[in-house]
Tab-separated table of N, CA, C and O in Angstrom:
chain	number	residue	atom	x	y	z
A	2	UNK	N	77.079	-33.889	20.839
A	2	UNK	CA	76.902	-34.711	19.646
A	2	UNK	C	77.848	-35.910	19.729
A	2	UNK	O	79.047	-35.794	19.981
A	3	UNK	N	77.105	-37.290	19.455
A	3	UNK	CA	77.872	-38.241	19.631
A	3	UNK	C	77.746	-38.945	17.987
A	3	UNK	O	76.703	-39.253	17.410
A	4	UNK	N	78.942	-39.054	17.554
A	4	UNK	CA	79.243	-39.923	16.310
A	4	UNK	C	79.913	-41.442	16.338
A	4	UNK	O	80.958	-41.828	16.862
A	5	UNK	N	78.800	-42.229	15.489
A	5	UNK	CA	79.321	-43.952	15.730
A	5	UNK	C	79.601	-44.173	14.039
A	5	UNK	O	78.725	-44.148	13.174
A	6	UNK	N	81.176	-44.414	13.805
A	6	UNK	CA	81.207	-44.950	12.254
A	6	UNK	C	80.932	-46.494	12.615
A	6	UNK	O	80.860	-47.072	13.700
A	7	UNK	N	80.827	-46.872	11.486
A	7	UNK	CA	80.961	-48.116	10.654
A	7	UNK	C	80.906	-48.361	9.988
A	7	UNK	O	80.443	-47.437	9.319
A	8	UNK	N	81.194	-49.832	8.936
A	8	UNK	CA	81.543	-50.222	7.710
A	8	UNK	C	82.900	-50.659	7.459
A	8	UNK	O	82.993	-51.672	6.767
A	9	UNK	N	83.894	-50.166	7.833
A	9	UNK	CA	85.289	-50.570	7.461
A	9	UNK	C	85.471	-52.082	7.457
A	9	UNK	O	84.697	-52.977	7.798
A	10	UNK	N	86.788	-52.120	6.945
A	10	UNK	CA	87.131	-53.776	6.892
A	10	UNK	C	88.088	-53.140	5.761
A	10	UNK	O	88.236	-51.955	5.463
A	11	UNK	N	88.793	-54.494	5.133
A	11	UNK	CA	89.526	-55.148	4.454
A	11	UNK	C	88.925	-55.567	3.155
A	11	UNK	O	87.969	-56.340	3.100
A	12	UNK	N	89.538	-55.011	2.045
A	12	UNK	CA	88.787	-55.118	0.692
A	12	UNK	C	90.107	-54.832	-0.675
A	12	UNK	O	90.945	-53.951	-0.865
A	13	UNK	N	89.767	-55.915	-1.302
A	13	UNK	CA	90.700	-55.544	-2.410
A	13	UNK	C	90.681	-54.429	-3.565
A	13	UNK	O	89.586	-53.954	-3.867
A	14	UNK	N	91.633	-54.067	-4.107
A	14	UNK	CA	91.540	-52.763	-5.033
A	14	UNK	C	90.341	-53.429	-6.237
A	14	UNK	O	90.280	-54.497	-6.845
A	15	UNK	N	89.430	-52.126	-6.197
A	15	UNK	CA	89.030	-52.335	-7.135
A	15	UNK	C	87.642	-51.631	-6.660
A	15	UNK	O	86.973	-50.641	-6.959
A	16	UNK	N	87.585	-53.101	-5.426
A	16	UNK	CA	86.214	-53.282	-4.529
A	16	UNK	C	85.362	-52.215	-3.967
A	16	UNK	O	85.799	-51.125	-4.336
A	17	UNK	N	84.268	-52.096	-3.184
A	17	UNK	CA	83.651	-51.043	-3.036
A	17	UNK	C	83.318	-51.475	-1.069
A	17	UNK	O	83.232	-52.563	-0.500
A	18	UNK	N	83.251	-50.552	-0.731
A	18	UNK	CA	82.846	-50.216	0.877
A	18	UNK	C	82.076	-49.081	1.572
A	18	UNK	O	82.622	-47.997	1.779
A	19	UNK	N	80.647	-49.366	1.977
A	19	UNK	CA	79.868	-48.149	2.333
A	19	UNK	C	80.093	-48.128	3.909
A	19	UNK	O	79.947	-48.994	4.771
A	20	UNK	N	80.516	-46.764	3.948
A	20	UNK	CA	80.753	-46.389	5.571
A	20	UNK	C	79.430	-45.836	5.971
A	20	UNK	O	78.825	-45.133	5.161
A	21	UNK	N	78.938	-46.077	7.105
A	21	UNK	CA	77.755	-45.608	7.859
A	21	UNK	C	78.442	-44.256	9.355
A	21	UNK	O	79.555	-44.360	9.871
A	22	UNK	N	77.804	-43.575	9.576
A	22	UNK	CA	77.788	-42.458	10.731
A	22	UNK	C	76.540	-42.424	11.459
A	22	UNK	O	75.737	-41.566	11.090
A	23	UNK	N	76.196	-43.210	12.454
A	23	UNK	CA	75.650	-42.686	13.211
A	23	UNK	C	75.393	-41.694	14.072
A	23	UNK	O	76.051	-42.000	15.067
A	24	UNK	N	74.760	-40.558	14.320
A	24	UNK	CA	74.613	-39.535	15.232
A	24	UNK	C	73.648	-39.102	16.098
A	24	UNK	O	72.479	-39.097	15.712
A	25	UNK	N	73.929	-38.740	17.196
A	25	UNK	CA	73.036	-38.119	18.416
A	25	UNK	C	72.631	-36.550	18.239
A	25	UNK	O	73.120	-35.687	17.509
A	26	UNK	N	72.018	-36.521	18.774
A	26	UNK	CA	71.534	-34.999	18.871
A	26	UNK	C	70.009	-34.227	18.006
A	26	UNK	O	69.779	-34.560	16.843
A	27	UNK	N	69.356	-33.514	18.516
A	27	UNK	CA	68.112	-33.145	17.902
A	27	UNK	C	68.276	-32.597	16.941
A	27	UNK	O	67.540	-32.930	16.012
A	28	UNK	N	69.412	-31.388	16.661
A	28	UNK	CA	69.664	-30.869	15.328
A	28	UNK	C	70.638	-31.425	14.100
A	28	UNK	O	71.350	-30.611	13.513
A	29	UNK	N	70.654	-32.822	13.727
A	29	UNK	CA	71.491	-33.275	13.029
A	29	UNK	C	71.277	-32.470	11.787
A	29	UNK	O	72.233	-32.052	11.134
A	30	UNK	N	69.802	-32.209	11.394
A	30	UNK	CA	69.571	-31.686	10.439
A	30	UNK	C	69.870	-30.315	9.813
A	30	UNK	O	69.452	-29.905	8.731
A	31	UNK	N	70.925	-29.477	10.965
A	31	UNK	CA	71.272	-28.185	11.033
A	31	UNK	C	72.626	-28.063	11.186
A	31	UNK	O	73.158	-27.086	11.712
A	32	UNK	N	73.643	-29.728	10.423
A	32	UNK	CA	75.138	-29.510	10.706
A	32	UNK	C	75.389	-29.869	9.318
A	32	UNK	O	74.445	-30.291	8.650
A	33	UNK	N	76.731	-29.734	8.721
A	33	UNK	CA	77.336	-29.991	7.442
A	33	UNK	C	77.900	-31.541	8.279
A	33	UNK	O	78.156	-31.621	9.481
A	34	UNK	N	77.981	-32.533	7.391
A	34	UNK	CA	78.826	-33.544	7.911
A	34	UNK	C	80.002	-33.867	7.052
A	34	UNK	O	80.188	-33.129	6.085
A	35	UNK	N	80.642	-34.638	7.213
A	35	UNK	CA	82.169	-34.517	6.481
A	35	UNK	C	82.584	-35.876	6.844
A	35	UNK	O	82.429	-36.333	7.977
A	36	UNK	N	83.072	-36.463	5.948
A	36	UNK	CA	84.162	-37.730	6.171
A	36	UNK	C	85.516	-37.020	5.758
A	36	UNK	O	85.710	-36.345	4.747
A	37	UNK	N	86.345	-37.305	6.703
A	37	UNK	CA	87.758	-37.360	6.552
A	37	UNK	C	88.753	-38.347	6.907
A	37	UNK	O	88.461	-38.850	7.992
A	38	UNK	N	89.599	-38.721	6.513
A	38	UNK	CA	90.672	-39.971	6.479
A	38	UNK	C	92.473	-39.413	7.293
A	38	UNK	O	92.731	-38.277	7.692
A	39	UNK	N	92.918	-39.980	7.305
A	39	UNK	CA	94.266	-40.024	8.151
A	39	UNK	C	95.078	-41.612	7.810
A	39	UNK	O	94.632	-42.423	8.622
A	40	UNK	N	95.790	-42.068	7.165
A	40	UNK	CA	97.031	-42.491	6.500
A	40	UNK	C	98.108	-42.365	7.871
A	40	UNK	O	98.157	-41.395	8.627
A	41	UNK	N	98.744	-43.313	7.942
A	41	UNK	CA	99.898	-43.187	9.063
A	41	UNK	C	100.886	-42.338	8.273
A	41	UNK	O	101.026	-42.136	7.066
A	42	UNK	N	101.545	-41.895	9.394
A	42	UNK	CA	101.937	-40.931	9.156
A	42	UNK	C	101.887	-39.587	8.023
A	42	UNK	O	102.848	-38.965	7.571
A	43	UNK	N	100.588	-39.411	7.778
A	43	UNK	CA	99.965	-38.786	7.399
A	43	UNK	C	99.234	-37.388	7.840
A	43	UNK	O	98.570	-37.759	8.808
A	44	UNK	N	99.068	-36.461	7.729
A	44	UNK	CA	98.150	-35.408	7.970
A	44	UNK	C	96.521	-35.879	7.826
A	44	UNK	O	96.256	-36.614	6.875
A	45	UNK	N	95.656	-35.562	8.550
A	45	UNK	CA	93.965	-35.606	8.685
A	45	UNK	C	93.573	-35.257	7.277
A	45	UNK	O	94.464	-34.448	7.023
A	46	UNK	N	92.713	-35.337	6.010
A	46	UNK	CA	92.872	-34.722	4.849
A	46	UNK	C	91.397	-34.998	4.833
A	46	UNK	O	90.789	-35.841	5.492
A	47	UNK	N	90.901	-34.081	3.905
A	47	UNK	CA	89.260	-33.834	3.791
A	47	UNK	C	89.130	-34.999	2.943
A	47	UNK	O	89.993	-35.432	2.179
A	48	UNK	N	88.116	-35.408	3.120
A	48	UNK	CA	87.164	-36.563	1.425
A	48	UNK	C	85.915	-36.072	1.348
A	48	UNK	O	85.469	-35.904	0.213
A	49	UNK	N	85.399	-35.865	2.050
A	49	UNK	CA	83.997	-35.157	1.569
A	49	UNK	C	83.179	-34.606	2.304
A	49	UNK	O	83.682	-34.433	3.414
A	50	UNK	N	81.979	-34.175	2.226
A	50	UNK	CA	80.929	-33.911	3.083
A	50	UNK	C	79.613	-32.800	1.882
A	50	UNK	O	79.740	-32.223	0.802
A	51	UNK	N	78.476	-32.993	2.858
A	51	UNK	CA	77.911	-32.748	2.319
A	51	UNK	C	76.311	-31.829	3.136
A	51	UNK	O	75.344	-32.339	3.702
A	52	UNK	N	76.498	-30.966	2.976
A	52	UNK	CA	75.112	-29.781	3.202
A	52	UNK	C	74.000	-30.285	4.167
A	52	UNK	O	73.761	-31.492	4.110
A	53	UNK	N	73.287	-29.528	5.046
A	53	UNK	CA	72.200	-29.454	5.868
A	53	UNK	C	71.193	-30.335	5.347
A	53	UNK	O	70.615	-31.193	6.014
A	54	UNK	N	70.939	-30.010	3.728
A	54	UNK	CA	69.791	-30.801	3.253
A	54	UNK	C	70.314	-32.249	2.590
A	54	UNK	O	69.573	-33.231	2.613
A	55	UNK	N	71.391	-32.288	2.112
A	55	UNK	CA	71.966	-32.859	1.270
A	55	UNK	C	72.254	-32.873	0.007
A	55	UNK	O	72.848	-33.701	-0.684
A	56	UNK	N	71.507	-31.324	-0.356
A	56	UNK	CA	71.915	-30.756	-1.923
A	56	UNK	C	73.351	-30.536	-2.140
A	56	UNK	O	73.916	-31.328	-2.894
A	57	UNK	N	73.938	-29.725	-1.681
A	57	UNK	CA	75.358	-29.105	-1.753
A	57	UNK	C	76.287	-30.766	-1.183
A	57	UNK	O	75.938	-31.545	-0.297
A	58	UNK	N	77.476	-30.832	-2.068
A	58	UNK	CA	78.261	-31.954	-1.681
A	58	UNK	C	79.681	-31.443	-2.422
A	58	UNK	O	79.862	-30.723	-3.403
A	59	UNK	N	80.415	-31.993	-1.705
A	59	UNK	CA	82.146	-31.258	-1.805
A	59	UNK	C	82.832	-32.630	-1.808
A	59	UNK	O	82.323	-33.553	-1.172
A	60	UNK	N	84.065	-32.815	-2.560
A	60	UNK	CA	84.613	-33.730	-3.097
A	60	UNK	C	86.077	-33.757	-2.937
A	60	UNK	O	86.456	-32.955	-3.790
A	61	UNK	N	87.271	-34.284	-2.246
A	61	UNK	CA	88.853	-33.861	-2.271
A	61	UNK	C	88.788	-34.527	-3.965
A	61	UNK	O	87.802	-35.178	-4.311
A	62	UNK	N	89.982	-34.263	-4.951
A	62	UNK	CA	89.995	-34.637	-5.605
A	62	UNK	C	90.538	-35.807	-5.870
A	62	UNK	O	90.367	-36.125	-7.046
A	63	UNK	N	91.088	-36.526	-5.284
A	63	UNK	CA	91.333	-37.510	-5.023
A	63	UNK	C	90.187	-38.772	-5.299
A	63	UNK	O	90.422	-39.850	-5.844
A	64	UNK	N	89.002	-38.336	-4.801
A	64	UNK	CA	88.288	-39.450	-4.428
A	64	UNK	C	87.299	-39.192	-5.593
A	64	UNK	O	86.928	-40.268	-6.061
A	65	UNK	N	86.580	-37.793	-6.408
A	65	UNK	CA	85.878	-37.836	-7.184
A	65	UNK	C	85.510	-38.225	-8.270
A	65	UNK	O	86.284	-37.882	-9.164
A	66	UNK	N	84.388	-38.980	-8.703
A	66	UNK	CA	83.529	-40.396	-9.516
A	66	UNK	C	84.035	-41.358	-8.702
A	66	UNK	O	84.381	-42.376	-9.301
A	67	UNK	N	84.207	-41.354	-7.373
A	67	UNK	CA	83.821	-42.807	-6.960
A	67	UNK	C	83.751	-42.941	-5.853
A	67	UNK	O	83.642	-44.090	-5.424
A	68	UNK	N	83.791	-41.666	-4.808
A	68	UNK	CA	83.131	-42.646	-3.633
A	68	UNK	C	81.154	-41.442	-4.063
A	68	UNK	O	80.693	-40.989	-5.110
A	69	UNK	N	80.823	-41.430	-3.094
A	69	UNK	CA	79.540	-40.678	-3.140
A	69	UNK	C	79.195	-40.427	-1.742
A	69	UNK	O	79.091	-41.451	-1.066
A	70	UNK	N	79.023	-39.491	-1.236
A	70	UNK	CA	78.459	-38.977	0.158
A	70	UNK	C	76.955	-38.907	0.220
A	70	UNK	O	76.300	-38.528	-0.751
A	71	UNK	N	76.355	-39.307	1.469
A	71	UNK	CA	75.105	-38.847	1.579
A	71	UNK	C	74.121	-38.765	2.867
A	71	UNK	O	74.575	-39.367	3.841
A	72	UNK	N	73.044	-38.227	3.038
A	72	UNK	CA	72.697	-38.218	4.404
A	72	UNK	C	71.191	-38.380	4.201
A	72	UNK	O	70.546	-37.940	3.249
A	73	UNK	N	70.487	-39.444	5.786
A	73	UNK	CA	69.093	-39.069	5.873
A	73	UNK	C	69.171	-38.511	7.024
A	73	UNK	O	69.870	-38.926	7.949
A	74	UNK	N	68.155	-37.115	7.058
A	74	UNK	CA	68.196	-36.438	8.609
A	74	UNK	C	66.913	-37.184	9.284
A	74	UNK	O	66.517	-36.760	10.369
A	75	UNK	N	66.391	-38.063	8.792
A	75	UNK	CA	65.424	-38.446	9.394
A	75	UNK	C	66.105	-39.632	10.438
A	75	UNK	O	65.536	-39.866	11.504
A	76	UNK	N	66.999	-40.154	10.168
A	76	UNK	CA	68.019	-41.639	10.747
A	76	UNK	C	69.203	-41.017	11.074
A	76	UNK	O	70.135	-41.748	11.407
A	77	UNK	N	69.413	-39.502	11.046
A	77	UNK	CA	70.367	-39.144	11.775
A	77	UNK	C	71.658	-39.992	11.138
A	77	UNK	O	72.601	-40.436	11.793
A	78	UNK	N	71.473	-40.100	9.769
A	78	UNK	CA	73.241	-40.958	9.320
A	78	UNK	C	73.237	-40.080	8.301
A	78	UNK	O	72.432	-39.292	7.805
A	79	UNK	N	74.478	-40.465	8.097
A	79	UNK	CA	75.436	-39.968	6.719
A	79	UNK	C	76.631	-41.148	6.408
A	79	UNK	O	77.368	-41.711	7.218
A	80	UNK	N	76.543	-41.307	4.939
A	80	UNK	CA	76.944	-42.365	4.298
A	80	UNK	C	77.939	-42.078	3.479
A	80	UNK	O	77.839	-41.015	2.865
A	81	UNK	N	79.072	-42.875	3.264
A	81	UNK	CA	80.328	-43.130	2.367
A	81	UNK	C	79.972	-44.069	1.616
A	81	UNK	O	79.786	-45.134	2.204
A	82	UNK	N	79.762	-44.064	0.207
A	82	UNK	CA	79.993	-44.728	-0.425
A	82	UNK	C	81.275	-45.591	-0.924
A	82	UNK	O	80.666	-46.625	-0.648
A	83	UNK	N	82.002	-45.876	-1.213
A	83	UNK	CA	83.447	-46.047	-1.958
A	83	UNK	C	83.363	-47.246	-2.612
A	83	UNK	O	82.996	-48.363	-2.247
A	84	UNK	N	83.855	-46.716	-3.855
A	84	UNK	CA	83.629	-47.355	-4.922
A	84	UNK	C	85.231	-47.717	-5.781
A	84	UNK	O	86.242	-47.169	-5.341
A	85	UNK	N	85.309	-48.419	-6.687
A	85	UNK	CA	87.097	-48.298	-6.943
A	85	UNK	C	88.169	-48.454	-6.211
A	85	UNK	O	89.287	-48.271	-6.693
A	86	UNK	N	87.972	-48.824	-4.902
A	86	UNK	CA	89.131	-48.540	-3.811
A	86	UNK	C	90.575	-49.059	-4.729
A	86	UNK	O	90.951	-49.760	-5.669
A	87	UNK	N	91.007	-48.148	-3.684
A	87	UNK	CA	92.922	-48.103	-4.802
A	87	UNK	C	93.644	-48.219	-3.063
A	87	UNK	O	93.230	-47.625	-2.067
A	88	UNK	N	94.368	-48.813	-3.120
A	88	UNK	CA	95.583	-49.165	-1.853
A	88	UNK	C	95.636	-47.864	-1.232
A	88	UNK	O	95.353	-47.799	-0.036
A	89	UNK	N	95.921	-46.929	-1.794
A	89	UNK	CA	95.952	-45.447	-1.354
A	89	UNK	C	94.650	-45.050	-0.590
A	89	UNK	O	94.713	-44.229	0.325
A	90	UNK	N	93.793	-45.469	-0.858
A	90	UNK	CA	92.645	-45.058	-0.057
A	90	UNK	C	92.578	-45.799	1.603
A	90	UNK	O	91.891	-45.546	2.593
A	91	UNK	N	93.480	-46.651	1.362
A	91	UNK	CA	93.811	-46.764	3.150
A	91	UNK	C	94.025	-46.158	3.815
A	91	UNK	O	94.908	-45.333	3.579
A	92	UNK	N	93.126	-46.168	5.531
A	92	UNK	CA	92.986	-44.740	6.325
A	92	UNK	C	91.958	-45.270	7.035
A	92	UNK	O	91.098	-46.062	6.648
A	93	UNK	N	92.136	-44.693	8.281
A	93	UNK	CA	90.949	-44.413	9.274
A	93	UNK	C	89.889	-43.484	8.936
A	93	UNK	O	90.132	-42.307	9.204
A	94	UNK	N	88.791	-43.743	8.419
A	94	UNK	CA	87.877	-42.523	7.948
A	94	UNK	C	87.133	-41.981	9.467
A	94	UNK	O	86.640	-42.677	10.355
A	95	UNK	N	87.223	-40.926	9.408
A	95	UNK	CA	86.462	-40.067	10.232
A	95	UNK	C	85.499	-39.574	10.358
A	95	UNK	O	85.835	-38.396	10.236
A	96	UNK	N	84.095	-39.571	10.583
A	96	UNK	CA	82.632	-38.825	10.657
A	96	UNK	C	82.984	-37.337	11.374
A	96	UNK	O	83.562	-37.100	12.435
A	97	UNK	N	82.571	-36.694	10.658
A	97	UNK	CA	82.740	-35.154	11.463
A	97	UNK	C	81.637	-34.389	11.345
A	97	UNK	O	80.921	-34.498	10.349
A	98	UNK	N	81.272	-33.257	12.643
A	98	UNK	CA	80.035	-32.452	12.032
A	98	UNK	C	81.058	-31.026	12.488
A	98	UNK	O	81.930	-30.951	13.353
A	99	UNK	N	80.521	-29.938	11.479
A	99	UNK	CA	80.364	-28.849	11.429
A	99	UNK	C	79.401	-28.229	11.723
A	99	UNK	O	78.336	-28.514	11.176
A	100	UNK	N	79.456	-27.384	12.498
A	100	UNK	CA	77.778	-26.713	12.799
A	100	UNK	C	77.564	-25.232	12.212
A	100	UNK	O	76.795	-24.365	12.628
A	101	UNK	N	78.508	-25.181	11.072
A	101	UNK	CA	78.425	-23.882	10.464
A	101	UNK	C	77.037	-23.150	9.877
A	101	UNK	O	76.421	-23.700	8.964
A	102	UNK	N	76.574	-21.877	10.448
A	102	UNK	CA	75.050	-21.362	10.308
A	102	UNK	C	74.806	-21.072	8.699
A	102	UNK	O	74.397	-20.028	8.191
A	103	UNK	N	75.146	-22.198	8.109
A	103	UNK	CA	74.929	-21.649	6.259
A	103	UNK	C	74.242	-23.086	6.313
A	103	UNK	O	74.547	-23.930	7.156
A	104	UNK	N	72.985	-23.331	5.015
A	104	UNK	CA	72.552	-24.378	4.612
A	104	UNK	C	73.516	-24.531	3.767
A	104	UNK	O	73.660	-25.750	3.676
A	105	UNK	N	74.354	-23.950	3.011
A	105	UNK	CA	75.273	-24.492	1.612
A	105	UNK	C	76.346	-24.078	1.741
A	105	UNK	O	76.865	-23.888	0.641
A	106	UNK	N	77.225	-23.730	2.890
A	106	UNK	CA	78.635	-23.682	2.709
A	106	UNK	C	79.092	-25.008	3.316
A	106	UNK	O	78.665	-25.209	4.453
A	107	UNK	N	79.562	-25.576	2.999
A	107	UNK	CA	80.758	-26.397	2.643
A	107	UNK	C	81.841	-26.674	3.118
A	107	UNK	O	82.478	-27.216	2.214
A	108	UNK	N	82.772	-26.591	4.527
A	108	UNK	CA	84.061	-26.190	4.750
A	108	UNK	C	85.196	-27.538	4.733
A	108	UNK	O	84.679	-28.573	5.156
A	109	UNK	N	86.339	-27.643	4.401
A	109	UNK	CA	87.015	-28.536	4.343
A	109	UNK	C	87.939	-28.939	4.822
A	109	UNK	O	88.629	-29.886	4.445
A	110	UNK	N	88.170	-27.762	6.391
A	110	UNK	CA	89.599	-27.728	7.084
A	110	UNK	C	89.191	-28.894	8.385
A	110	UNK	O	88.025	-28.874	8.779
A	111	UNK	N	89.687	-29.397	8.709
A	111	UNK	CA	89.204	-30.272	9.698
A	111	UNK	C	89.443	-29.435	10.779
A	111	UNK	O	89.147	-30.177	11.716
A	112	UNK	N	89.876	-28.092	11.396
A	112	UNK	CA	89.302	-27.470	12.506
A	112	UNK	C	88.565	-26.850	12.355
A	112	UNK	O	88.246	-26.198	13.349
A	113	UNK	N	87.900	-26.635	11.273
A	113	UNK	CA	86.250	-26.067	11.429
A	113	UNK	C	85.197	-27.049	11.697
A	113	UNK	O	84.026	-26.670	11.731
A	114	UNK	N	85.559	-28.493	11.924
A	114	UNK	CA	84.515	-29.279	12.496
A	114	UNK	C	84.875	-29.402	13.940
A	114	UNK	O	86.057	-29.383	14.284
A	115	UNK	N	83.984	-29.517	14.724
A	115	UNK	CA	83.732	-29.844	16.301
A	115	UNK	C	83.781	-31.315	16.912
A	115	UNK	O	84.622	-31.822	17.655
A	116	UNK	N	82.604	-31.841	16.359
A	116	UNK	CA	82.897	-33.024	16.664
A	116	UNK	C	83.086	-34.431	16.072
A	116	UNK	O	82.356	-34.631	15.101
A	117	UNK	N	84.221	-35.884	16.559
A	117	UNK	CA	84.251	-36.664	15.830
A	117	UNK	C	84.285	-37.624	16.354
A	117	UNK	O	84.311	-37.822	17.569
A	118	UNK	N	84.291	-38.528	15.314
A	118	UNK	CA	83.970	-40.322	15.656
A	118	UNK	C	85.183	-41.223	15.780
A	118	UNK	O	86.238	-41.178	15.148
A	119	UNK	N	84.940	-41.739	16.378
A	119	UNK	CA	86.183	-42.785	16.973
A	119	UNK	C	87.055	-43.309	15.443
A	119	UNK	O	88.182	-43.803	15.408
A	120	UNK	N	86.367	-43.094	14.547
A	120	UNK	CA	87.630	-43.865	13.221
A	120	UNK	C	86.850	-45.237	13.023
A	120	UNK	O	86.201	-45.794	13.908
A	121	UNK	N	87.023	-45.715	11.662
A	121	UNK	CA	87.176	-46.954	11.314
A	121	UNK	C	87.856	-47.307	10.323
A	121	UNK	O	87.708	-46.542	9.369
A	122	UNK	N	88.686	-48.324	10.110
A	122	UNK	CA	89.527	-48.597	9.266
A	122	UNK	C	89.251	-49.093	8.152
A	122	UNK	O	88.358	-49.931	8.025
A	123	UNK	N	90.080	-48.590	7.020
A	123	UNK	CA	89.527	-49.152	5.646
A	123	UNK	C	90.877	-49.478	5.343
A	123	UNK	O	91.845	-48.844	5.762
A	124	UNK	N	90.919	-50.364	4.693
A	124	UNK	CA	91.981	-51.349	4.253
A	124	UNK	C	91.933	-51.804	2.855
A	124	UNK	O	90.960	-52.513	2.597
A	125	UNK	N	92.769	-51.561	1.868
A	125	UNK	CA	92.877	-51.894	-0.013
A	125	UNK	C	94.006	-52.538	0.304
A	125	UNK	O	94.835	-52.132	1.118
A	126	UNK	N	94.086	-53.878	-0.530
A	126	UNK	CA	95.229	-54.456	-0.951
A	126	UNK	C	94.983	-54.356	-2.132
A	126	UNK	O	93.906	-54.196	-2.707
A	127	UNK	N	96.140	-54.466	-2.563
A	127	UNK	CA	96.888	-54.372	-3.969
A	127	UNK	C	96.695	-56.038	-4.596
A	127	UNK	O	97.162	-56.343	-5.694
C-alpha cells in the first residue's frame, strides 16, 4: 500500500485546509484510514480516522466540530477537512491505513496502523 498526502501549506488562524490521501492497492475499501499529526518535538498523536464504509468516524478531542474526515473507496482517497485552524494545529499530518478485520472498529494507537505517507505540512499563524 502506497499513500500520497496533500493539501498542506501555510494558513492563518481561523482559516480552513482540506488534506487529500491518495492510495494504492485493490482493497482500500477493506482498511480503517486515520490522519495523524506530529508537532516538533512532539509525540505522533491520533486526529482522526474513519471506518471501511465511512459510517463509523473517531475524533482526538482536540480537533472535534472542526476538522471532518472522510473517504471515497471508489478514488481510493480519504479527506481532512480543517476548519478553525488554531497555531496549535501545526504538524505534519500523516495518512495511515489500518487493516484491522472489523468494518467499525476504530483504533487510535499509531502502531496499530501499517502503513504511511510521507507527511505534509500544515502551518497556522497566529
Amino acid at each position: 500500500v502506497q499513500l500520497v498526502e496533500s493539501g498542506g501549506g501555510l494558513v492563518q488562524a481561523g482559516g480552513s485546509l482540506r488534506l487529500s490521501c491518495a492510495a494504492s492497492g485493490p482493497t482500500f475499501s477493506r482498511y480503517v484510514m486515520g490522519w495523524f499529526r506530529q508537532a516538533p518535538g512532539k509525540e505522533r498523536e491520533f486526529v482522526a480516522a474513519v471506518s471501511w464504509s465511512g459510517g463509523v468516524t473517531k475524533y482526538a478531542d482536540s480537533v472535534k466540530g472542526r476538522f471532518t474526515i472522510s473517504r471515497d473507496n471508489a478514488k481510493n482517497t480519504v479527506w481532512l477537512q480543517m476548519n478553525s485552524l488554531k497555531p496549535e494545529d501545526t504538524a505534519v499530518y500523516y495518512c495511515a491505513v489500518d487493516p484491522v478485520m472489523s468494518p467499525t472498529m476504530i483504533r487510535t494507537t499509531p502502531g496499530e496502523y501499517d502503513y504511511w505517507g510521507q507527511g505534509t505540512q500544515v502551518t497556522v499563524s497566529s
